[in-house]
Amino acid sequence: MKPIVDYRVYLVTDRALCLGRDLLDVVAAAVQGGVTLVQLREKHAGGREFVELGRALKDLLDPHRIPLLVNDRVDVAQAIGAAGVHVGQSDIPYADVRRILGPDAIIGLSVDTMEQALAAPDLDQVAGGAGIGPDYLGVGPIFPTATKLDAGEAWGLEKLTALRRQTHQTLVGIGGITVANAAAVMRAGADGVAVVSAIVSAPDPAAAARELLDAVEAARV
């Protein structure tokens, strides 16, 4: 059965930005603060290291019923029993990922442009004969960001709102999002905000996650 996912505060990990702290300690603190979804992003880890880290992270999250997604690596997601994966435009095509992981997996798709977003299959559409479309679209970067060096042109809030008017798909904003602008992203049409440095590079990840959740909730009232 597909888990119910809360996209409000979506943490994307990056060990290089953890200020020398252990990733598991940072994520544990973020969970205490209210993170609702975690994506394990490891661009340089070998397969064995990736799997071991993923299993440890899943063990940390499972008691809190927080789903773990894996960035790009469908094989790692399968090996550790993750809730699903997040893929980009240059990764394994979405339809193939859905065929591999099945209808109950949570699969997110990055969209860098309006054209990509509108071309993505909706949840109720068949994607290449593989079943339902993506569970959510990762829309970004919303604002300029230094975290992802290959990020394209920033969407901005007006463009996010324009997309919201044209799709009923779940939208998660990412890129340059902080506690200062998270509420604006939600009001522009996002269903949740995804952050990296706003939490993993914060002096107090628990407090940072709590402040983000408060900002998101204030925008939803």
mmCIF file with all atom_site columns, N, CA and C in Angstrom, residues 182-205:
data_model
loop_
_atom_site.group_PDB
_atom_site.id
_atom_site.type_symbol
_atom_site.label_atom_id
_atom_site.label_alt_id
_atom_site.label_comp_id
_atom_site.label_asym_id
_atom_site.label_entity_id
_atom_site.label_seq_id
_atom_site.pdbx_PDB_ins_code
_atom_site.Cartn_x
_atom_site.Cartn_y
_atom_site.Cartn_z
_atom_site.occupancy
_atom_site.B_iso_or_equiv
_atom_site.pdbx_formal_charge
_atom_site.auth_seq_id
_atom_site.auth_comp_id
_atom_site.auth_asym_id
_atom_site.auth_atom_id
_atom_site.pdbx_PDB_model_num
ATOM 1  N N  . ALA A 1 182 ? 9.781  30.790 2.980  1.00 0.00 ? 182 ALA A N  1
ATOM 2  C CA . ALA A 1 182 ? 9.011  29.548 2.842  1.00 0.00 ? 182 ALA A CA 1
ATOM 3  C C  . ALA A 1 182 ? 7.514  29.804 2.765  1.00 0.00 ? 182 ALA A C  1
ATOM 4  N N  . ALA A 1 183 ? 7.019  30.720 3.583  1.00 0.00 ? 183 ALA A N  1
ATOM 5  C CA . ALA A 1 183 ? 5.578  31.007 3.565  1.00 0.00 ? 183 ALA A CA 1
ATOM 6  C C  . ALA A 1 183 ? 5.158  31.572 2.215  1.00 0.00 ? 183 ALA A C  1
ATOM 7  N N  . ALA A 1 184 ? 5.995  32.401 1.620  1.00 0.00 ? 184 ALA A N  1
ATOM 8  C CA . ALA A 1 184 ? 5.670  32.966 0.309  1.00 0.00 ? 184 ALA A CA 1
ATOM 9  C C  . ALA A 1 184 ? 5.605  31.881 -0.755 1.00 0.00 ? 184 ALA A C  1
ATOM 10 N N  . VAL A 1 185 ? 6.486  30.892 -0.659 1.00 0.00 ? 185 VAL A N  1
ATOM 11 C CA . VAL A 1 185 ? 6.470  29.772 -1.611 1.00 0.00 ? 185 VAL A CA 1
ATOM 12 C C  . VAL A 1 185 ? 5.172  28.981 -1.472 1.00 0.00 ? 185 VAL A C  1
ATOM 13 N N  . MET A 1 186 ? 4.744  28.758 -0.248 1.00 0.00 ? 186 MET A N  1
ATOM 14 C CA . MET A 1 186 ? 3.486  28.044 -0.029 1.00 0.00 ? 186 MET A CA 1
ATOM 15 C C  . MET A 1 186 ? 2.302  28.848 -0.567 1.00 0.00 ? 186 MET A C  1
ATOM 16 N N  . ARG A 1 187 ? 2.300  30.135 -0.301 1.00 0.00 ? 187 ARG A N  1
ATOM 17 C CA . ARG A 1 187 ? 1.184  30.967 -0.781 1.00 0.00 ? 187 ARG A CA 1
ATOM 18 C C  . ARG A 1 187 ? 1.168  31.056 -2.303 1.00 0.00 ? 187 ARG A C  1
ATOM 19 N N  . ALA A 1 188 ? 2.323  30.867 -2.924 1.00 0.00 ? 188 ALA A N  1
ATOM 20 C CA . ALA A 1 188 ? 2.400  30.907 -4.391 1.00 0.00 ? 188 ALA A CA 1
ATOM 21 C C  . ALA A 1 188 ? 1.861  29.635 -5.026 1.00 0.00 ? 188 ALA A C  1
ATOM 22 N N  . GLY A 1 189 ? 1.608  28.599 -4.218 1.00 0.00 ? 189 GLY A N  1
ATOM 23 C CA . GLY A 1 189 ? 0.991  27.395 -4.778 1.00 0.00 ? 189 GLY A CA 1
ATOM 24 C C  . GLY A 1 189 ? 1.663  26.094 -4.454 1.00 0.00 ? 189 GLY A C  1
ATOM 25 N N  . ALA A 1 190 ? 2.767  26.101 -3.707 1.00 0.00 ? 190 ALA A N  1
ATOM 26 C CA . ALA A 1 190 ? 3.448  24.850 -3.371 1.00 0.00 ? 190 ALA A CA 1
ATOM 27 C C  . ALA A 1 190 ? 2.677  24.088 -2.300 1.00 0.00 ? 190 ALA A C  1
ATOM 28 N N  . ASP A 1 191 ? 2.820  22.771 -2.328 1.00 0.00 ? 191 ASP A N  1
ATOM 29 C CA . ASP A 1 191 ? 2.247  21.907 -1.295 1.00 0.00 ? 191 ASP A CA 1
ATOM 30 C C  . ASP A 1 191 ? 3.254  21.604 -0.199 1.00 0.00 ? 191 ASP A C  1
ATOM 31 N N  . GLY A 1 192 ? 4.503  21.962 -0.444 1.00 0.00 ? 192 GLY A N  1
ATOM 32 C CA . GLY A 1 192 ? 5.554  21.747 0.528  1.00 0.00 ? 192 GLY A CA 1
ATOM 33 C C  . GLY A 1 192 ? 6.826  22.413 0.051  1.00 0.00 ? 192 GLY A C  1
ATOM 34 N N  . VAL A 1 193 ? 7.814  22.504 0.949  1.00 0.00 ? 193 VAL A N  1
ATOM 35 C CA . VAL A 1 193 ? 9.096  23.095 0.597  1.00 0.00 ? 193 VAL A CA 1
ATOM 36 C C  . VAL A 1 193 ? 10.197 22.085 0.879  1.00 0.00 ? 193 VAL A C  1
ATOM 37 N N  . ALA A 1 194 ? 11.126 21.978 -0.053 1.00 0.00 ? 194 ALA A N  1
ATOM 38 C CA . ALA A 1 194 ? 12.287 21.111 0.110  1.00 0.00 ? 194 ALA A CA 1
ATOM 39 C C  . ALA A 1 194 ? 13.511 21.979 0.334  1.00 0.00 ? 194 ALA A C  1
ATOM 40 N N  . VAL A 1 195 ? 14.309 21.614 1.323  1.00 0.00 ? 195 VAL A N  1
ATOM 41 C CA . VAL A 1 195 ? 15.485 22.410 1.668  1.00 0.00 ? 195 VAL A CA 1
ATOM 42 C C  . VAL A 1 195 ? 16.684 21.506 1.896  1.00 0.00 ? 195 VAL A C  1
ATOM 43 N N  . VAL A 1 196 ? 17.855 22.080 1.714  1.00 0.00 ? 196 VAL A N  1
ATOM 44 C CA . VAL A 1 196 ? 19.109 21.386 2.014  1.00 0.00 ? 196 VAL A CA 1
ATOM 45 C C  . VAL A 1 196 ? 19.835 22.191 3.097  1.00 0.00 ? 196 VAL A C  1
ATOM 46 N N  . SER A 1 197 ? 20.542 23.233 2.688  1.00 0.00 ? 197 SER A N  1
ATOM 47 C CA . SER A 1 197 ? 21.384 23.980 3.618  1.00 0.00 ? 197 SER A CA 1
ATOM 48 C C  . SER A 1 197 ? 20.589 24.670 4.721  1.00 0.00 ? 197 SER A C  1
ATOM 49 N N  . ALA A 1 198 ? 19.336 25.025 4.470  1.00 0.00 ? 198 ALA A N  1
ATOM 50 C CA . ALA A 1 198 ? 18.533 25.703 5.492  1.00 0.00 ? 198 ALA A CA 1
ATOM 51 C C  . ALA A 1 198 ? 18.415 24.878 6.763  1.00 0.00 ? 198 ALA A C  1
ATOM 52 N N  . ILE A 1 199 ? 18.578 23.555 6.630  1.00 0.00 ? 199 ILE A N  1
ATOM 53 C CA . ILE A 1 199 ? 18.549 22.686 7.808  1.00 0.00 ? 199 ILE A CA 1
ATOM 54 C C  . ILE A 1 199 ? 19.920 22.094 8.092  1.00 0.00 ? 199 ILE A C  1
ATOM 55 N N  . VAL A 1 200 ? 20.550 21.452 7.102  1.00 0.00 ? 200 VAL A N  1
ATOM 56 C CA . VAL A 1 200 ? 21.789 20.707 7.406  1.00 0.00 ? 200 VAL A CA 1
ATOM 57 C C  . VAL A 1 200 ? 22.947 21.626 7.754  1.00 0.00 ? 200 VAL A C  1
ATOM 58 N N  . SER A 1 201 ? 22.907 22.892 7.300  1.00 0.00 ? 201 SER A N  1
ATOM 59 C CA . SER A 1 201 ? 23.973 23.834 7.632  1.00 0.00 ? 201 SER A CA 1
ATOM 60 C C  . SER A 1 201 ? 23.587 24.768 8.773  1.00 0.00 ? 201 SER A C  1
ATOM 61 N N  . ALA A 1 202 ? 22.421 24.577 9.342  1.00 0.00 ? 202 ALA A N  1
ATOM 62 C CA . ALA A 1 202 ? 21.987 25.429 10.446 1.00 0.00 ? 202 ALA A CA 1
ATOM 63 C C  . ALA A 1 202 ? 22.727 25.044 11.729 1.00 0.00 ? 202 ALA A C  1
ATOM 64 N N  . PRO A 1 203 ? 23.062 26.019 12.560 1.00 0.00 ? 203 PRO A N  1
ATOM 65 C CA . PRO A 1 203 ? 23.709 25.695 13.841 1.00 0.00 ? 203 PRO A CA 1
ATOM 66 C C  . PRO A 1 203 ? 22.866 24.753 14.690 1.00 0.00 ? 203 PRO A C  1
ATOM 67 N N  . ASP A 1 204 ? 21.554 24.896 14.599 1.00 0.00 ? 204 ASP A N  1
ATOM 68 C CA . ASP A 1 204 ? 20.620 24.051 15.350 1.00 0.00 ? 204 ASP A CA 1
ATOM 69 C C  . ASP A 1 204 ? 19.592 23.494 14.363 1.00 0.00 ? 204 ASP A C  1
ATOM 70 N N  . PRO A 1 205 ? 19.850 22.299 13.791 1.00 0.00 ? 205 PRO A N  1
ATOM 71 C CA . PRO A 1 205 ? 18.926 21.747 12.785 1.00 0.00 ? 205 PRO A CA 1
ATOM 72 C C  . PRO A 1 205 ? 17.503 21.551 13.306 1.00 0.00 ? 205 PRO A C  1
#
